[in-house]
């Protein structure tokens, strides 16, 4: 359930990431903002503190509230809202392209560790999620595929038994969870998807880390190339329309 503080945070977040408020610009005083949002200053400060934590604003005594240059200062948590609110299509495209690269690297590392360290319980959980993925793929249920992919990544990370992998993946999963409602239609799986899952299940069950990492890298390179090609076409169309 959203609170008034959440609503204030979301409104100001959108205004900053959509460049409605420019870097270096000062926001109105807390008193004025509280009046604008019909709230008290304590509720307002909750929202401002969240924006400050993301390095989107700077709050200094005697100098007021200044909007930061988020392209230089923002945190990873800003990726999902940036993809929603950014006004420049080319920036959104570049962000998605780079995010896909990061996803591929993290997944490859996690899969390699999981194949080395997975317990029998981990292997069983991954196998069950693979079975679910195969059913959703056969049904062409993209929403379910997206949800199950997130669960699958989570299971693989658990199977890695690595704090480093978990902390890196948590950031990736946060972006997935925040942005997935907007991207289910972009979920891509080619004809090799079932064979990739079967090979992955076998490699993890046999603790074959090299094969698990190699097939994951190859599969996601192919899928990401398809996604990037589609995005390039959309960007080109948007440029022509502009």
PDB file of C-alpha atoms in Angstrom, residues 22 53 76 85 114 125 128 131 154 156 163 171 181-182 200 214 235:
ATOM      1  CA  UNK A  22      17.298  20.228 -14.472  1.00  0.00           C
ATOM      2  CA  UNK A  53      19.935   8.228  -0.753  1.00  0.00           C
ATOM      3  CA  UNK A  76      21.773   1.313  -9.414  1.00  0.00           C
ATOM      4  CA  UNK A  85      10.653   7.978 -17.274  1.00  0.00           C
ATOM      5  CA  UNK A 114      26.010 -23.177  -8.910  1.00  0.00           C
ATOM      6  CA  UNK A 125      14.610 -26.862  -7.138  1.00  0.00           C
ATOM      7  CA  UNK A 128      11.380 -28.005 -11.049  1.00  0.00           C
ATOM      8  CA  UNK A 131      10.069 -27.925 -15.986  1.00  0.00           C
ATOM      9  CA  UNK A 154      17.081 -16.646  -7.650  1.00  0.00           C
ATOM     10  CA  UNK A 156      20.666 -20.487  -9.287  1.00  0.00           C
ATOM     11  CA  UNK A 163      27.578 -13.914  -0.814  1.00  0.00           C
ATOM     12  CA  UNK A 171      20.615  -5.680  -7.533  1.00  0.00           C
ATOM     13  CA  UNK A 181       5.657  -5.333 -15.677  1.00  0.00           C
ATOM     14  CA  UNK A 182       6.780  -3.081 -18.559  1.00  0.00           C
ATOM     15  CA  UNK A 200      21.738 -26.511 -18.229  1.00  0.00           C
ATOM     16  CA  UNK A 214      29.609 -21.859 -21.667  1.00  0.00           C
ATOM     17  CA  UNK A 235      14.780   3.493 -31.912  1.00  0.00           C
TER      18      UNK A 235
END
